[in-house]
XYZ file of C-alpha atoms in Angstrom:
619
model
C 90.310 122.838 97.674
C 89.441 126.467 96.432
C 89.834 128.291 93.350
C 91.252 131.950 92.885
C 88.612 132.087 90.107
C 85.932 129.474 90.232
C 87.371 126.018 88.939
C 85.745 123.101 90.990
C 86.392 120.564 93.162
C 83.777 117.798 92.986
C 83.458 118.115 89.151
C 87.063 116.884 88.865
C 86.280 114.549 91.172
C 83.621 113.713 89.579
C 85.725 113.445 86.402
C 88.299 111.268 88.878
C 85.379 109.152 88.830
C 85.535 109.132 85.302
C 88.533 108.045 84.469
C 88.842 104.262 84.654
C 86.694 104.878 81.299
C 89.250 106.176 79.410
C 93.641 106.247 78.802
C 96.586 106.673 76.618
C 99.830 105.710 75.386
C 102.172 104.807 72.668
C 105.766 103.840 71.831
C 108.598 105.800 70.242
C 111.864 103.701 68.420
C 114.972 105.889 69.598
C 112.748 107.348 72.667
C 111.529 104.094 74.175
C 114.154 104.060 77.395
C 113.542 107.513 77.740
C 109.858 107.037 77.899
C 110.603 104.339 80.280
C 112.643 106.724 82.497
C 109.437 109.382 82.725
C 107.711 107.189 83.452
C 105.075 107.828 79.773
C 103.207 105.625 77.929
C 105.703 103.469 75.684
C 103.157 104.220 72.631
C 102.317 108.288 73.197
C 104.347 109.374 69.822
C 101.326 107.720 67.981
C 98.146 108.831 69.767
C 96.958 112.367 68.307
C 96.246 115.260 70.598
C 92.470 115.211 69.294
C 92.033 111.727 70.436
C 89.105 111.485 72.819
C 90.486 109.006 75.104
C 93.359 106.722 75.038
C 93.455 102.948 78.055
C 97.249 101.451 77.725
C 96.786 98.101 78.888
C 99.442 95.762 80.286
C 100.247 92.123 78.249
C 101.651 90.692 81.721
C 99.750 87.451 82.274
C 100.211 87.370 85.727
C 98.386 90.911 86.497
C 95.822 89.891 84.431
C 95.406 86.649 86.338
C 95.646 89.047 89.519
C 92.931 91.175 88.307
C 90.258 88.248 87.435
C 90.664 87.410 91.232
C 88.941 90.511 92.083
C 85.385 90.513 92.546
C 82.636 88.169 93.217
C 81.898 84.655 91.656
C 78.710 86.785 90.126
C 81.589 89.870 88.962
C 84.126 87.883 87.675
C 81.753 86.023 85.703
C 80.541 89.424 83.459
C 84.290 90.452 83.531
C 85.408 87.107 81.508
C 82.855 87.511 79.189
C 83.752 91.349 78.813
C 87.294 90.167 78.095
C 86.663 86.979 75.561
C 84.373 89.799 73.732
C 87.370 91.861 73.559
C 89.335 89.233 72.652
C 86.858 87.923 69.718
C 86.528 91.974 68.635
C 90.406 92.018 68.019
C 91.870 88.669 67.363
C 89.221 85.718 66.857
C 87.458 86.835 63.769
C 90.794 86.927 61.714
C 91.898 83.909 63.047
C 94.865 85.066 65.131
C 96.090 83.655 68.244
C 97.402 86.167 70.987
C 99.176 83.534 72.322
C 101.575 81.986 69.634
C 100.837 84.991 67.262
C 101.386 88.204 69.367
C 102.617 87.132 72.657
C 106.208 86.215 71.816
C 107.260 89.988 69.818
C 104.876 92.134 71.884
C 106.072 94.726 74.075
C 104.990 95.001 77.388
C 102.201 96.665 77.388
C 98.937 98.006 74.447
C 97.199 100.870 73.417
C 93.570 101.414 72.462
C 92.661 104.678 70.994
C 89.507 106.388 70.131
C 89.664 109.001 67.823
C 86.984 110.982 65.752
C 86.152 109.680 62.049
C 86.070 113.435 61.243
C 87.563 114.956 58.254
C 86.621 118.701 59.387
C 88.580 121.135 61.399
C 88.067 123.791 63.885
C 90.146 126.575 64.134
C 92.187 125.811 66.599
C 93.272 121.974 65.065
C 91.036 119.991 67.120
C 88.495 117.904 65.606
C 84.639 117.877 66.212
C 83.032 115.084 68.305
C 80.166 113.559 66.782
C 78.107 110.423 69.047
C 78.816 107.467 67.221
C 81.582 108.892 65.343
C 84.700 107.721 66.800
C 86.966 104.936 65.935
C 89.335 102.957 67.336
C 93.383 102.159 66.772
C 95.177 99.653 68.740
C 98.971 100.152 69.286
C 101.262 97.303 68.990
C 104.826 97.959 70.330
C 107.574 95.397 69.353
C 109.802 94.171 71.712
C 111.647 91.253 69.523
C 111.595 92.531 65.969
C 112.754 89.158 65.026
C 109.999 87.416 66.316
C 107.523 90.264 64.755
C 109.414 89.525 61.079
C 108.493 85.870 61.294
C 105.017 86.611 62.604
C 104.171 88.694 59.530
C 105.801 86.321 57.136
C 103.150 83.801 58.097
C 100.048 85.642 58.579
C 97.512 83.251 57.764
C 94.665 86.917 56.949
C 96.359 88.017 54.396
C 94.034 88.445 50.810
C 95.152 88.900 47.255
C 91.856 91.163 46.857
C 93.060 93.105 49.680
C 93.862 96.779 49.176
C 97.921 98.454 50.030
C 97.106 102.365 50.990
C 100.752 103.988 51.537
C 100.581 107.134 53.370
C 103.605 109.707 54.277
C 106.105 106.344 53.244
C 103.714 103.878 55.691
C 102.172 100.747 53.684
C 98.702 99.882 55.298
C 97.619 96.760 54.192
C 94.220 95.859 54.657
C 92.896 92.769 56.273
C 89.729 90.753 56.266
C 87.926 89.098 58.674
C 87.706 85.122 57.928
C 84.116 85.127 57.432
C 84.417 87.821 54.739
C 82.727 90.503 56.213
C 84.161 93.780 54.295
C 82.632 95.976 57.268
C 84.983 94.206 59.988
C 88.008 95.065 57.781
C 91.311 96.816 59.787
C 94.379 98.470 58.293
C 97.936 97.510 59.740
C 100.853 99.486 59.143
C 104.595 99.419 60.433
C 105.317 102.991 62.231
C 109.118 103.016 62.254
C 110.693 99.713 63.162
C 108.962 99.374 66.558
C 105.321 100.124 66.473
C 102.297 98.143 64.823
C 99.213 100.357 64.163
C 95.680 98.326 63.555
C 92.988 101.075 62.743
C 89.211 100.707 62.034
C 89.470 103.252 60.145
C 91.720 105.016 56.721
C 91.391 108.311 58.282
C 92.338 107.260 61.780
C 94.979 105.232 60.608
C 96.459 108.952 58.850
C 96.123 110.683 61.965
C 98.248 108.216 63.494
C 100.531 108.383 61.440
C 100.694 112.311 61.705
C 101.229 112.052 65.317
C 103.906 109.742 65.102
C 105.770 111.619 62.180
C 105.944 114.969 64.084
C 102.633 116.246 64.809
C 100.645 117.058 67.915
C 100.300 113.956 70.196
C 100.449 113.208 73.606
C 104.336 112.807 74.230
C 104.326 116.676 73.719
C 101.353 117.457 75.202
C 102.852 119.227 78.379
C 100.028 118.665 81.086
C 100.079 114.909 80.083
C 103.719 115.259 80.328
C 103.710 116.555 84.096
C 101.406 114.423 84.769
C 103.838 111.255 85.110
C 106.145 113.162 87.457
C 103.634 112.451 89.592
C 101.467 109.425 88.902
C 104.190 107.349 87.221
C 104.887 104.208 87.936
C 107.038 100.878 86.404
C 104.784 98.643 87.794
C 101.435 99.956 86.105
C 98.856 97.395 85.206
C 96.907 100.720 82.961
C 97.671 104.042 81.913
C 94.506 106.088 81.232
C 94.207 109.432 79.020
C 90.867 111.615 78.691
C 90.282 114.832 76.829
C 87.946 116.589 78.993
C 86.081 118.704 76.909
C 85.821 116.217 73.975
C 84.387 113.403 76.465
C 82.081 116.094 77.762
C 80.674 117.708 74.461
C 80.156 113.396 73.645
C 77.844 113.374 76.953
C 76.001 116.456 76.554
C 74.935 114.721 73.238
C 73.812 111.412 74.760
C 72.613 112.994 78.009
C 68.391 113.230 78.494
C 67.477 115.956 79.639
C 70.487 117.504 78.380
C 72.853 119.146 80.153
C 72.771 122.648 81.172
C 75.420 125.104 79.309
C 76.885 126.016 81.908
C 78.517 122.605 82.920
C 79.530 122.073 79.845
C 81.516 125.436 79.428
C 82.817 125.173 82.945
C 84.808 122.005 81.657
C 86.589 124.204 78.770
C 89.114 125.250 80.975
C 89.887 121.697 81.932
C 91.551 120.133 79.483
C 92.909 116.370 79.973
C 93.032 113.819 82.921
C 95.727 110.976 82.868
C 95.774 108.380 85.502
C 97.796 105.286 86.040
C 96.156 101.728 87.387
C 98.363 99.562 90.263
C 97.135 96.553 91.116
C 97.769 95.580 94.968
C 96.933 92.851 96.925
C 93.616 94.352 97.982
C 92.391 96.238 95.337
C 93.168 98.513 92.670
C 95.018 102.252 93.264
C 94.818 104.690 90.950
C 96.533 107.841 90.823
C 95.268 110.794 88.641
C 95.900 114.506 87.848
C 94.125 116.985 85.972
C 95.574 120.281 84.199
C 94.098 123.253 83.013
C 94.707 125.101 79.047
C 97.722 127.237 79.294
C 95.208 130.421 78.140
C 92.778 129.690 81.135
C 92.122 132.555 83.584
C 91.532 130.280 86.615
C 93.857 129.470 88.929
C 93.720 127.071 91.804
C 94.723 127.738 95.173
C 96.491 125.321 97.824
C 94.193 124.318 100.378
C 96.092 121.341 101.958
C 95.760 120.441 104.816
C 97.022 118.083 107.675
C 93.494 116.506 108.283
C 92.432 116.265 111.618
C 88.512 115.845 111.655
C 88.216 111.969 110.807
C 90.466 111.779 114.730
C 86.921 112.694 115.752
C 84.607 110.243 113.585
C 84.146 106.437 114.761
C 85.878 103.395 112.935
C 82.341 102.330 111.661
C 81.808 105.565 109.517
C 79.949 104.538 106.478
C 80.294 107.773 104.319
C 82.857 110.931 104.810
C 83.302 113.921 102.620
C 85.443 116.426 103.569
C 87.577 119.722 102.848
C 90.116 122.185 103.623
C 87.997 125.580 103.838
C 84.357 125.868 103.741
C 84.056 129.123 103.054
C 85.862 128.527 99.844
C 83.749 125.345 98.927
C 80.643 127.334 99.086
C 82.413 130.303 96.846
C 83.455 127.786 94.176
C 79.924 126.212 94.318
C 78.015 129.429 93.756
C 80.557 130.791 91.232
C 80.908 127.044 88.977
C 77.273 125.889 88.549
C 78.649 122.870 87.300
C 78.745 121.980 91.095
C 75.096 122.716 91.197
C 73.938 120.587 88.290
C 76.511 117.679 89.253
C 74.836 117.424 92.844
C 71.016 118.609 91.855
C 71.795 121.080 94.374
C 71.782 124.770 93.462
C 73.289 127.061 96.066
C 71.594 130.142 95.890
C 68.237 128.554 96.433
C 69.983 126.413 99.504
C 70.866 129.772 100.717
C 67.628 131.495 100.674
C 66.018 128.114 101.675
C 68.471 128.315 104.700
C 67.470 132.073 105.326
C 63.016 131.811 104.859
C 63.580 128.522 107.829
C 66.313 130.267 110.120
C 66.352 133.749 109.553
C 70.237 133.263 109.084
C 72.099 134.268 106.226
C 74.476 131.858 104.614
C 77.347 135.252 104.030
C 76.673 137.226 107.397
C 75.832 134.638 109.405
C 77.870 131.257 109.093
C 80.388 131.521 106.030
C 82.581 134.443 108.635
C 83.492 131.545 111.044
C 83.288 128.268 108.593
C 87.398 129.143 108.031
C 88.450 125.325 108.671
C 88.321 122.119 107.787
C 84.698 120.773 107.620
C 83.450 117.165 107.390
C 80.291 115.460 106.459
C 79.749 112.190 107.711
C 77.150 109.447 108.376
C 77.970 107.362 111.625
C 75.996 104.455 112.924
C 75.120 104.850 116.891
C 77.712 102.951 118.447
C 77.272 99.223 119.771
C 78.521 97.760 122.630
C 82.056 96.572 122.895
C 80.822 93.503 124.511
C 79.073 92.270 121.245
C 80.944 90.415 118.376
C 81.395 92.709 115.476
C 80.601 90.078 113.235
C 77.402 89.385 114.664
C 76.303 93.042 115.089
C 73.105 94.469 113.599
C 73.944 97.865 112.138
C 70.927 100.379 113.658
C 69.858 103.189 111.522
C 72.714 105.605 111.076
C 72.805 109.284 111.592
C 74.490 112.280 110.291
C 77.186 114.052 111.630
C 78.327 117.642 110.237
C 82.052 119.256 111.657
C 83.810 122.255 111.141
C 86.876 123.597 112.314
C 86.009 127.313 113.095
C 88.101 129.885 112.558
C 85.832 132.464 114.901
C 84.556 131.245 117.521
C 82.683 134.003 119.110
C 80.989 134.698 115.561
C 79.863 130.857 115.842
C 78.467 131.392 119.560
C 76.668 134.220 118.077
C 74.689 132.163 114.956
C 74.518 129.594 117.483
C 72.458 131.600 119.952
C 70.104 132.881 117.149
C 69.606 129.396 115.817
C 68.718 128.165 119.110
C 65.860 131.106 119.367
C 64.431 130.151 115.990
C 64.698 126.863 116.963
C 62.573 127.063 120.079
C 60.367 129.950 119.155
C 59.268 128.949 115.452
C 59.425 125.322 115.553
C 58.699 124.481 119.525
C 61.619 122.598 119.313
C 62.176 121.719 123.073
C 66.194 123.158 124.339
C 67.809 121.366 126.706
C 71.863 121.588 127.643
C 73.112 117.964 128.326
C 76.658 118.349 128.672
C 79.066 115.343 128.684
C 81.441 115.228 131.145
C 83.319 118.643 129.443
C 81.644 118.616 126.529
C 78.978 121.086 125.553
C 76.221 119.965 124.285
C 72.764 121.312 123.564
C 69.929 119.114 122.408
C 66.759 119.562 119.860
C 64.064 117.672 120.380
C 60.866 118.380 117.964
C 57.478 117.807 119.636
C 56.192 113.750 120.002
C 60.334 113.145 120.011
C 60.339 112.428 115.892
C 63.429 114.182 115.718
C 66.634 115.189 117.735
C 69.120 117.133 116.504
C 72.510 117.926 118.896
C 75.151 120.573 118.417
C 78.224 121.111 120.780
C 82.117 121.633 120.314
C 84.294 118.426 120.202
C 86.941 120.947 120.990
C 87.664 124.509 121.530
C 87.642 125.528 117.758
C 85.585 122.290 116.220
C 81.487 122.606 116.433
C 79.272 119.736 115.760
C 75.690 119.035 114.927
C 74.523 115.760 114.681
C 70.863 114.802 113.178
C 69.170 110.908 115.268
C 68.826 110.234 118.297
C 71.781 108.987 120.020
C 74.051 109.823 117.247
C 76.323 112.207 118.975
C 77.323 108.899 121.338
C 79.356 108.078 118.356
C 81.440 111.216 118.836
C 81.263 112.052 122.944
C 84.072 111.075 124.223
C 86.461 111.294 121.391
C 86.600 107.488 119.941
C 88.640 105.347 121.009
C 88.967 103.746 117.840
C 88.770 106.759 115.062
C 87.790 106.444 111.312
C 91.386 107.871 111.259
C 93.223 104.345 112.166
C 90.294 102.410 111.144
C 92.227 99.672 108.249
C 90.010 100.376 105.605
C 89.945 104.068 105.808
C 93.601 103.195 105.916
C 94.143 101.310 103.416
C 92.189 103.529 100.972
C 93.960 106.807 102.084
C 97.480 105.995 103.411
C 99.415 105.922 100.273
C 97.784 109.407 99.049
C 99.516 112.742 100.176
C 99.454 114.277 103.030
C 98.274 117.117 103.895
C 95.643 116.905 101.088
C 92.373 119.029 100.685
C 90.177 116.904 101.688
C 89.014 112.925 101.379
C 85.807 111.263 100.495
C 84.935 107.430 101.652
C 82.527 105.010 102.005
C 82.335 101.632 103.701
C 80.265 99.693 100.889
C 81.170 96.364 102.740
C 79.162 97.885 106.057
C 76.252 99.595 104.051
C 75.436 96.324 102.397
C 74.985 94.917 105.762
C 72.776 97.784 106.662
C 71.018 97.885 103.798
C 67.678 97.057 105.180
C 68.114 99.807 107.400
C 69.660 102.453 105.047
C 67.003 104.705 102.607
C 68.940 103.274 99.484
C 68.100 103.737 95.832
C 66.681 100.875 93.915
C 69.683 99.320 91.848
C 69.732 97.245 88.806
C 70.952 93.516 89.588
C 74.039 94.338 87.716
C 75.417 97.305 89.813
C 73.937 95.898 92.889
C 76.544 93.122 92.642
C 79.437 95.243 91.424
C 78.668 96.983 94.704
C 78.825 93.609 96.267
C 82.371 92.994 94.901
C 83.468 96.332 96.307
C 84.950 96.581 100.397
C 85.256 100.744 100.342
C 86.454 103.501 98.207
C 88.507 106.257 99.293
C 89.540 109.342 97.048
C 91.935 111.561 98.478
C 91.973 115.144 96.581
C 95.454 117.344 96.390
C 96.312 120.628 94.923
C 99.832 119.995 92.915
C 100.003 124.007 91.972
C 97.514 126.306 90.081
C 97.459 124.291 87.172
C 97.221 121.192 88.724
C 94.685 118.855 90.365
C 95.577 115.285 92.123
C 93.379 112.439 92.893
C 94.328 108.981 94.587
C 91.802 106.807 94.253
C 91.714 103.195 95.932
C 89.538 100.433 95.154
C 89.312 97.879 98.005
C 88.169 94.713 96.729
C 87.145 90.940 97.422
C 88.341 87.889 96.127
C 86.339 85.678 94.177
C 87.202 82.075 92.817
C 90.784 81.541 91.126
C 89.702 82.188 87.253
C 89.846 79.812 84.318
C 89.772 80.016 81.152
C 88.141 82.647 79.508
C 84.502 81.529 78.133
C 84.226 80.470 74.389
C 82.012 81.909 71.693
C 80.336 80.683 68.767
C 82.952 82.498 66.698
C 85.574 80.796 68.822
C 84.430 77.288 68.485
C 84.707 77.348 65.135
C 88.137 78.649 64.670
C 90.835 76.633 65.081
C 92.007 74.637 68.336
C 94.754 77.329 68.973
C 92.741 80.673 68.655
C 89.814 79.161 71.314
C 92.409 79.202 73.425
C 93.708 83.010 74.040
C 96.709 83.605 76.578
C 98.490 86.696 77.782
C 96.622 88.863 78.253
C 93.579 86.931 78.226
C 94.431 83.364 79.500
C 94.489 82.489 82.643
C 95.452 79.103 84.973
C 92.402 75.969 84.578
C 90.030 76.352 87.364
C 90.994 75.013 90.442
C 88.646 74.398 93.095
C 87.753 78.433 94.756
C 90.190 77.930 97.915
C 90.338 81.848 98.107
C 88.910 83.318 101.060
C 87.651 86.839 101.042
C 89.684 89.694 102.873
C 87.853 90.694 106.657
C 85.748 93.941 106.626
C 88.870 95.563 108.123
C 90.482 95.259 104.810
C 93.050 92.754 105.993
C 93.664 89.922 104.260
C 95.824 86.890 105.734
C 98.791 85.403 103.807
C 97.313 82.393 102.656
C 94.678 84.730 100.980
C 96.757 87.203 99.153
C 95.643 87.810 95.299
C 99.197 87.747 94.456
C 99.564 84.158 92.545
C 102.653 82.822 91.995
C 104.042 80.240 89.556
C 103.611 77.565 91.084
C 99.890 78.266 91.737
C 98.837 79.615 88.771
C 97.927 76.176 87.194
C 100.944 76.052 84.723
């Protein structure tokens, strides 16, 4: 992936990354089968352009049930309680019931918005971002409006000292939470005949209503728009909205040490992400794009490619990063510092780092011939076939670096000099071992700490591998490639091809390593959401010069079948019906954990899949 002028690669996916934080939607009357058709959020009429991030969130009880399978026993514990907390935030303390209350007008899916309590302006309409300053509004499409008329005849929250604010022909009507607390009050307020807007907040609650009565939100923001040509889906379990430079300006405030300038003015010309969440039977996908401001002077350029470097990398690969044309990774990286300070790399110091060691310069000597595809992988040495793979002990792995040259004599040439500096500076001892046809020249430091090898796979892809024995992994050609390896698979194969480039790891094989791998120390919490994970793969993809793609897929295991959500103090003393939230927030009574976790190769046996049907589900 490569820009005509500087916009980068690994910051986007870096804000790919970003994006199961944050979403959007709403839901338009007259325009709801329409909204259907493009596949939009039913709700985006009443989400303002300003908001900072938008998650639409599907009421289906099934997909929720589907998604509390994921995990581990440890995982799906912390997830429950994340969801009765939500669940007690929105519903509990006024003494509402999703299940008998919400459930039977709702439509089929909600929005949560965050928007800025500002009442100031900038120029330009949007609104500043203050930490600590946002509040939320949570959409409420109707489905039956009978049902809904019934619902608010009987709401059992309503208070005579409540206050009626009527904006632009809307009624909000204030409600209070049971125990009386005047700082946990919400507004509600009919928008049209089909929408129900709670707010935190009087001046959120306005903008919301500005949106939906003709002003900017995110059914006519055009890049959001586009977005769903691509990413859209019926079946979505979320539908995710971020405004890039407003969730960026809110980090560089939180961050210590702050953030250097640069990064955050490289993400002005970026302006939103939207993403859609699928749940499948082994995971979660998600599919993303990203779109620059219509007055932005970069441009990006389409590197996609039909991949061909994982053919070369064994099915045991623990991490690969790769991309369509190095030469043009290295320009974006010098030209964006937000590359730099994302990776704690900087690239002119790499490059005169690589020039004081070598005597090779990054722009005469290498970038000329590094044309191709190049890949960055760590391999373990492979094991016998003999051996059980369940039973193997994972040795130390090594690192493998490929490019697809588009010079090969130029390469010879930096090869040759290397090999001099090599031997002459650092009595590195030279010695050609070829393999079968292969070329091959090894590096061996003195006392035999280190051995680095370098060859060509092929006649236009060089190699250099860093451990001893690591180039096995590659010489011959693997039988079994990272290319048809299921995980790698099942993380990639729905993304499209050609694409500019993937990046994977094999969490499920580097937690077996671990006591072999130089890992950082984790907290207990991450180090068993790793646990819960199998392998991620993100596949990038230039749409057109506007337009960034990212498919993301989650592989996950399969914990116990869930139960009810966990009760709170708050719950226990509301009424019998309220402890007991449904849809989509109930789930089936236990039953014993007969769920067996899906194989390191990411396959998962019928009597195992996550999908759980009526008759199952404890109903």
């Amino acid at each position: 992936m490569v820009f005509k002028e500087k916009p980068p690669l690994v910051v986007t996916i870096g804000t790919a990354l970003l994006l199961i934080g944050a979403g959007a939607l709403t839901y338009f009357g007259l325009r709801w089968r329409l909204a259907r058709i493009q596949g939009l959020p039913l709700g985006a009429r009443a989400v303002p352009q300003v908001a900072i991030a938008a998650v639409t969130l599907s009421t289906d009880t099934e997909q929720w049930r589907q998604l509390r399978q994921f995990g581990t026993p440890e995982t799906q514990t912390t997830f429950d309680q994340q969801l009765a907390d939500w669940r007690d935030r929105w519903f509990v303390p006024y003494g509402i019931s999703f299940t008998e209350d919400i459930e039977p007008w709702v439509g089929p899916e909600v929005t949560v918005a965050w928007v800025s309590g500002s009442e100031t302006a900038t120029e330009d309409g949007s609104n500043p971002v203050e930490l600590g300053g946002q509040q939320r509004m949570l959409l409420l499409p109707i489905e039956d409006p009978e049902e809904a008329q019934i619902y608010a005849d009987s709401l059992p929250i309503a208070s005579e000292s409540a206050e009626q604010i009527e904006y632009r022909g809307v009624v909000l009507q204030q409600f209070l939470p049971t125990t009386g607390d005047d700082n946990e009050a919400v507004l509600v307020g009919l928008l049209g005949t089909q929408l129900i807007l709670v707010a935190e907040d009087e001046l959120v609650a306005q903008k919301a209503i500005d949106a939906y009565k003709g002003g900017k939100n995110l059914a006519d923001l055009a890049g959001y728009r586009r977005s769903f040509e691509h990413i859209g889906t019926s079946q979505a379990f979320g539908k995710l909205y971020l405004n890039i430079p407003a969730a960026v300006e809110l980090l560089a405030q939180s961050s210590q040490p702050a953030l250097p300038s640069t990064l955050i003015e490289s993400f002005q010309d970026s302006r939103g992400l939207a993403a859609t969440v699928t749940l499948e039977s082994q995971g979660l996908q998600i599919r993303s794009t990203s779109w620059l401001g219509a007055d932005s002077d970069l441009a990006y350029v389409d590197t996609n490619i039909p991949s061909q470097l994982p053919q070369y990398l064994p099915r045991e690969t623990l991490v690969l990063a790769s991309g369509g044309n190095f030469q043009q990774f290295w320009q974006d990286l010098g030209d964006r510092r937000n590359w730099g300070a994302f990776t704690a790399l900087d690239p002119d110091n790499l490059a005169l780092a690589l020039q004081g060691s070598t005597g090779l310069t990054l722009e005469n000597d290498l970038l000329p011939w590094m044309g191709g595809e190049f890949a960055l992988a760590l391999v373990p040495p492979p094991v016998p076939e003999s051996q059980d793979d369940e039973e193997i002990d994972l040795p130390t792995p090594g690192l493998a670096t490929l490019v697809q040259v588009s010079d090969r004599l130029q390469a010879e040439q930096a090869f040759a000099k290397l090999d001099e500096v090599i031997e002459n500076r650092y009595r590195f001892t030279i010695s050609d071992e070829p393999a079968g046809d292969i070329e091959l020249s090894k590096w061996t430091s003195p006392f035999e700490s280190l051995t680095l090898t370098r060859g060509w796979l092929e006649s236009s892809i060089a190699f250099l591998t860093v451990g001893d024995g690591t180039e096995d992994a590659l010489i011959p050609k693997p039988r079994r490639s990272l290319a048809k390896a299921p995980l790698f698979q099942l993380t990639t194969g729905d993304a499209p091809y050609p694409n500019s480039g993937y990046f994977y790891i094999n969490l499920e094989a580097i937690n077996q390593a671990d006591e072999n791998l130089f890992l950082p120390a984790l907290s207990v919490e991450n180090q068993g959401v790793l646990k819960a994970i199998q392998a991620l793969g993100v596949t990038a993809t230039v749409l057109d010069e506007q337009r960034l793609r990212y498919d993301l897929y989650l592989a996950l295991k399969r914990g116990n079948r869930p139960g009810p959500l966990p009760s709170t103090e708050s719950t226990e003393s509301s009424e019998e019906t309220v402890s007991d939230e449904a849809a989509p927030l109930e789930s089936a009574p236990e039953e014993s954990p007969s769920d067996q976790e899906t194989s390191e190769t990411g396959e998962t046996s019928p009597e195992t899949s996550p999908d759980t049907s009526p008759s199952d589900s404890g109903e």
